[in-house]
């Protein structure tokens, strides 16, 4: 969260200003492996937590979609 707005995958210059630092790891099935959220300045609400989790789920789903597409692409021939 920066300036009250949930954000995803921040570059370092923004990450150091974040009000909440959250790490989320999920499986392709949607199950959580890890959820770690730290308030860097002030506590965050359940509503903000839910928004961050929804944003993380969306971002992870996009990554998984790209990974699956790449795995279906045959490797380039060598030689």
PDB file of N, CA and C in Angstrom, residues 24-71:
ATOM      1  N   UNK A  24       3.055 -12.897  -0.894  1.00  0.00           N
ATOM      2  CA  UNK A  24       2.039 -13.936  -1.062  1.00  0.00           C
ATOM      3  C   UNK A  24       2.586 -14.957  -2.049  1.00  0.00           C
ATOM      4  N   UNK A  25       2.504 -16.237  -1.670  1.00  0.00           N
ATOM      5  CA  UNK A  25       2.920 -17.340  -2.537  1.00  0.00           C
ATOM      6  C   UNK A  25       1.736 -18.284  -2.653  1.00  0.00           C
ATOM      7  N   UNK A  26       1.394 -18.651  -3.904  1.00  0.00           N
ATOM      8  CA  UNK A  26       0.232 -19.507  -4.141  1.00  0.00           C
ATOM      9  C   UNK A  26       0.568 -20.601  -5.141  1.00  0.00           C
ATOM     10  N   UNK A  27      -0.217 -21.655  -5.100  1.00  0.00           N
ATOM     11  CA  UNK A  27      -0.168 -22.709  -6.102  1.00  0.00           C
ATOM     12  C   UNK A  27      -1.117 -22.363  -7.243  1.00  0.00           C
ATOM     13  N   UNK A  28      -0.954 -23.029  -8.371  1.00  0.00           N
ATOM     14  CA  UNK A  28      -1.855 -22.836  -9.498  1.00  0.00           C
ATOM     15  C   UNK A  28      -3.292 -23.174  -9.165  1.00  0.00           C
ATOM     16  N   UNK A  29      -3.489 -24.018  -8.163  1.00  0.00           N
ATOM     17  CA  UNK A  29      -4.836 -24.404  -7.740  1.00  0.00           C
ATOM     18  C   UNK A  29      -5.542 -23.299  -6.960  1.00  0.00           C
ATOM     19  N   UNK A  30      -4.789 -22.264  -6.572  1.00  0.00           N
ATOM     20  CA  UNK A  30      -5.360 -21.180  -5.785  1.00  0.00           C
ATOM     21  C   UNK A  30      -5.114 -21.301  -4.297  1.00  0.00           C
ATOM     22  N   UNK A  31      -4.481 -22.391  -3.877  1.00  0.00           N
ATOM     23  CA  UNK A  31      -4.155 -22.567  -2.457  1.00  0.00           C
ATOM     24  C   UNK A  31      -2.970 -21.680  -2.079  1.00  0.00           C
ATOM     25  N   UNK A  32      -2.989 -21.205  -0.854  1.00  0.00           N
ATOM     26  CA  UNK A  32      -1.904 -20.358  -0.365  1.00  0.00           C
ATOM     27  C   UNK A  32      -0.788 -21.204   0.230  1.00  0.00           C
ATOM     28  N   UNK A  33       0.443 -20.818  -0.064  1.00  0.00           N
ATOM     29  CA  UNK A  33       1.617 -21.412   0.561  1.00  0.00           C
ATOM     30  C   UNK A  33       2.126 -20.475   1.643  1.00  0.00           C
ATOM     31  N   UNK A  34       2.124 -19.183   1.332  1.00  0.00           N
ATOM     32  CA  UNK A  34       2.634 -18.196   2.285  1.00  0.00           C
ATOM     33  C   UNK A  34       1.863 -16.894   2.146  1.00  0.00           C
ATOM     34  N   UNK A  35       1.526 -16.303   3.283  1.00  0.00           N
ATOM     35  CA  UNK A  35       0.986 -14.946   3.333  1.00  0.00           C
ATOM     36  C   UNK A  35       1.701 -14.255   4.478  1.00  0.00           C
ATOM     37  N   UNK A  36       2.421 -13.193   4.153  1.00  0.00           N
ATOM     38  CA  UNK A  36       3.154 -12.453   5.171  1.00  0.00           C
ATOM     39  C   UNK A  36       2.936 -10.974   4.918  1.00  0.00           C
ATOM     40  N   UNK A  37       2.336 -10.294   5.863  1.00  0.00           N
ATOM     41  CA  UNK A  37       2.079  -8.871   5.697  1.00  0.00           C
ATOM     42  C   UNK A  37       2.538  -8.098   6.916  1.00  0.00           C
ATOM     43  N   UNK A  38       3.321  -7.050   6.679  1.00  0.00           N
ATOM     44  CA  UNK A  38       3.871  -6.253   7.766  1.00  0.00           C
ATOM     45  C   UNK A  38       3.469  -4.794   7.590  1.00  0.00           C
ATOM     46  N   UNK A  39       2.885  -4.224   8.632  1.00  0.00           N
ATOM     47  CA  UNK A  39       2.583  -2.793   8.626  1.00  0.00           C
ATOM     48  C   UNK A  39       3.888  -2.050   8.873  1.00  0.00           C
ATOM     49  N   UNK A  40       4.256  -1.179   7.958  1.00  0.00           N
ATOM     50  CA  UNK A  40       5.528  -0.467   8.066  1.00  0.00           C
ATOM     51  C   UNK A  40       5.408   0.839   8.842  1.00  0.00           C
ATOM     52  N   UNK A  41       4.211   1.379   8.957  1.00  0.00           N
ATOM     53  CA  UNK A  41       4.055   2.638   9.672  1.00  0.00           C
ATOM     54  C   UNK A  41       2.867   2.612  10.608  1.00  0.00           C
ATOM     55  N   UNK A  42       1.725   2.225  10.077  1.00  0.00           N
ATOM     56  CA  UNK A  42       0.492   2.168  10.857  1.00  0.00           C
ATOM     57  C   UNK A  42      -0.215   0.861  10.527  1.00  0.00           C
ATOM     58  N   UNK A  43      -1.062   0.389  11.422  1.00  0.00           N
ATOM     59  CA  UNK A  43      -1.787  -0.856  11.157  1.00  0.00           C
ATOM     60  C   UNK A  43      -2.666  -0.730   9.912  1.00  0.00           C
ATOM     61  N   UNK A  44      -2.956  -1.860   9.301  1.00  0.00           N
ATOM     62  CA  UNK A  44      -3.860  -1.869   8.153  1.00  0.00           C
ATOM     63  C   UNK A  44      -5.115  -2.651   8.517  1.00  0.00           C
ATOM     64  N   UNK A  45      -6.192  -2.352   7.805  1.00  0.00           N
ATOM     65  CA  UNK A  45      -7.505  -2.914   8.130  1.00  0.00           C
ATOM     66  C   UNK A  45      -7.732  -4.251   7.431  1.00  0.00           C
ATOM     67  N   UNK A  46      -8.761  -4.947   7.845  1.00  0.00           N
ATOM     68  CA  UNK A  46      -9.157  -6.190   7.191  1.00  0.00           C
ATOM     69  C   UNK A  46      -9.553  -5.914   5.736  1.00  0.00           C
ATOM     70  N   UNK A  47     -10.201  -4.784   5.509  1.00  0.00           N
ATOM     71  CA  UNK A  47     -10.580  -4.407   4.145  1.00  0.00           C
ATOM     72  C   UNK A  47      -9.339  -4.236   3.276  1.00  0.00           C
ATOM     73  N   UNK A  48      -8.312  -3.589   3.810  1.00  0.00           N
ATOM     74  CA  UNK A  48      -7.062  -3.422   3.063  1.00  0.00           C
ATOM     75  C   UNK A  48      -6.369  -4.765   2.848  1.00  0.00           C
ATOM     76  N   UNK A  49      -6.389  -5.629   3.853  1.00  0.00           N
ATOM     77  CA  UNK A  49      -5.812  -6.970   3.713  1.00  0.00           C
ATOM     78  C   UNK A  49      -6.513  -7.735   2.600  1.00  0.00           C
ATOM     79  N   UNK A  50      -7.834  -7.698   2.593  1.00  0.00           N
ATOM     80  CA  UNK A  50      -8.597  -8.388   1.548  1.00  0.00           C
ATOM     81  C   UNK A  50      -8.260  -7.832   0.159  1.00  0.00           C
ATOM     82  N   UNK A  51      -8.098  -6.508   0.059  1.00  0.00           N
ATOM     83  CA  UNK A  51      -7.751  -5.890  -1.224  1.00  0.00           C
ATOM     84  C   UNK A  51      -6.361  -6.328  -1.678  1.00  0.00           C
ATOM     85  N   UNK A  52      -5.425  -6.407  -0.743  1.00  0.00           N
ATOM     86  CA  UNK A  52      -4.070  -6.850  -1.085  1.00  0.00           C
ATOM     87  C   UNK A  52      -4.060  -8.309  -1.525  1.00  0.00           C
ATOM     88  N   UNK A  53      -4.810  -9.149  -0.839  1.00  0.00           N
ATOM     89  CA  UNK A  53      -4.876 -10.562  -1.226  1.00  0.00           C
ATOM     90  C   UNK A  53      -5.519 -10.725  -2.602  1.00  0.00           C
ATOM     91  N   UNK A  54      -6.560  -9.957  -2.878  1.00  0.00           N
ATOM     92  CA  UNK A  54      -7.207 -10.027  -4.194  1.00  0.00           C
ATOM     93  C   UNK A  54      -6.240  -9.582  -5.293  1.00  0.00           C
ATOM     94  N   UNK A  55      -5.475  -8.538  -5.028  1.00  0.00           N
ATOM     95  CA  UNK A  55      -4.495  -8.053  -5.996  1.00  0.00           C
ATOM     96  C   UNK A  55      -3.397  -9.093  -6.213  1.00  0.00           C
ATOM     97  N   UNK A  56      -2.941  -9.715  -5.128  1.00  0.00           N
ATOM     98  CA  UNK A  56      -1.920 -10.759  -5.239  1.00  0.00           C
ATOM     99  C   UNK A  56      -2.445 -11.947  -6.036  1.00  0.00           C
ATOM    100  N   UNK A  57      -3.674 -12.365  -5.761  1.00  0.00           N
ATOM    101  CA  UNK A  57      -4.265 -13.491  -6.503  1.00  0.00           C
ATOM    102  C   UNK A  57      -4.327 -13.188  -7.998  1.00  0.00           C
ATOM    103  N   UNK A  58      -4.716 -11.972  -8.347  1.00  0.00           N
ATOM    104  CA  UNK A  58      -4.799 -11.574  -9.756  1.00  0.00           C
ATOM    105  C   UNK A  58      -3.415 -11.605 -10.400  1.00  0.00           C
ATOM    106  N   UNK A  59      -2.426 -11.034  -9.731  1.00  0.00           N
ATOM    107  CA  UNK A  59      -1.069 -11.012 -10.268  1.00  0.00           C
ATOM    108  C   UNK A  59      -0.480 -12.402 -10.417  1.00  0.00           C
ATOM    109  N   UNK A  60      -0.689 -13.248  -9.422  1.00  0.00           N
ATOM    110  CA  UNK A  60      -0.174 -14.616  -9.478  1.00  0.00           C
ATOM    111  C   UNK A  60      -0.865 -15.395 -10.587  1.00  0.00           C
ATOM    112  N   UNK A  61      -2.167 -15.203 -10.759  1.00  0.00           N
ATOM    113  CA  UNK A  61      -2.895 -15.878 -11.840  1.00  0.00           C
ATOM    114  C   UNK A  61      -2.330 -15.484 -13.203  1.00  0.00           C
ATOM    115  N   UNK A  62      -1.967 -14.218 -13.370  1.00  0.00           N
ATOM    116  CA  UNK A  62      -1.373 -13.764 -14.634  1.00  0.00           C
ATOM    117  C   UNK A  62      -0.015 -14.425 -14.869  1.00  0.00           C
ATOM    118  N   UNK A  63       0.789 -14.547 -13.821  1.00  0.00           N
ATOM    119  CA  UNK A  63       2.093 -15.204 -13.939  1.00  0.00           C
ATOM    120  C   UNK A  63       1.915 -16.670 -14.304  1.00  0.00           C
ATOM    121  N   UNK A  64       0.993 -17.339 -13.647  1.00  0.00           N
ATOM    122  CA  UNK A  64       0.749 -18.762 -13.920  1.00  0.00           C
ATOM    123  C   UNK A  64       0.271 -18.958 -15.355  1.00  0.00           C
ATOM    124  N   UNK A  65      -0.567 -18.058 -15.845  1.00  0.00           N
ATOM    125  CA  UNK A  65      -1.053 -18.143 -17.225  1.00  0.00           C
ATOM    126  C   UNK A  65       0.115 -18.048 -18.214  1.00  0.00           C
ATOM    127  N   UNK A  66       1.033 -17.124 -17.975  1.00  0.00           N
ATOM    128  CA  UNK A  66       2.208 -16.979 -18.843  1.00  0.00           C
ATOM    129  C   UNK A  66       3.085 -18.225 -18.758  1.00  0.00           C
ATOM    130  N   UNK A  67       3.291 -18.742 -17.542  1.00  0.00           N
ATOM    131  CA  UNK A  67       4.106 -19.947 -17.378  1.00  0.00           C
ATOM    132  C   UNK A  67       3.501 -21.126 -18.130  1.00  0.00           C
ATOM    133  N   UNK A  68       2.214 -21.309 -18.009  1.00  0.00           N
ATOM    134  CA  UNK A  68       1.555 -22.428 -18.702  1.00  0.00           C
ATOM    135  C   UNK A  68       1.676 -22.289 -20.217  1.00  0.00           C
ATOM    136  N   UNK A  69       1.508 -21.085 -20.718  1.00  0.00           N
ATOM    137  CA  UNK A  69       1.636 -20.859 -22.162  1.00  0.00           C
ATOM    138  C   UNK A  69       3.056 -21.165 -22.629  1.00  0.00           C
ATOM    139  N   UNK A  70       4.042 -20.742 -21.856  1.00  0.00           N
ATOM    140  CA  UNK A  70       5.431 -21.009 -22.233  1.00  0.00           C
ATOM    141  C   UNK A  70       5.749 -22.496 -22.195  1.00  0.00           C
ATOM    142  N   UNK A  71       5.187 -23.201 -21.233  1.00  0.00           N
ATOM    143  CA  UNK A  71       5.444 -24.638 -21.133  1.00  0.00           C
ATOM    144  C   UNK A  71       4.801 -25.410 -22.278  1.00  0.00           C
TER     145      UNK A  71
END
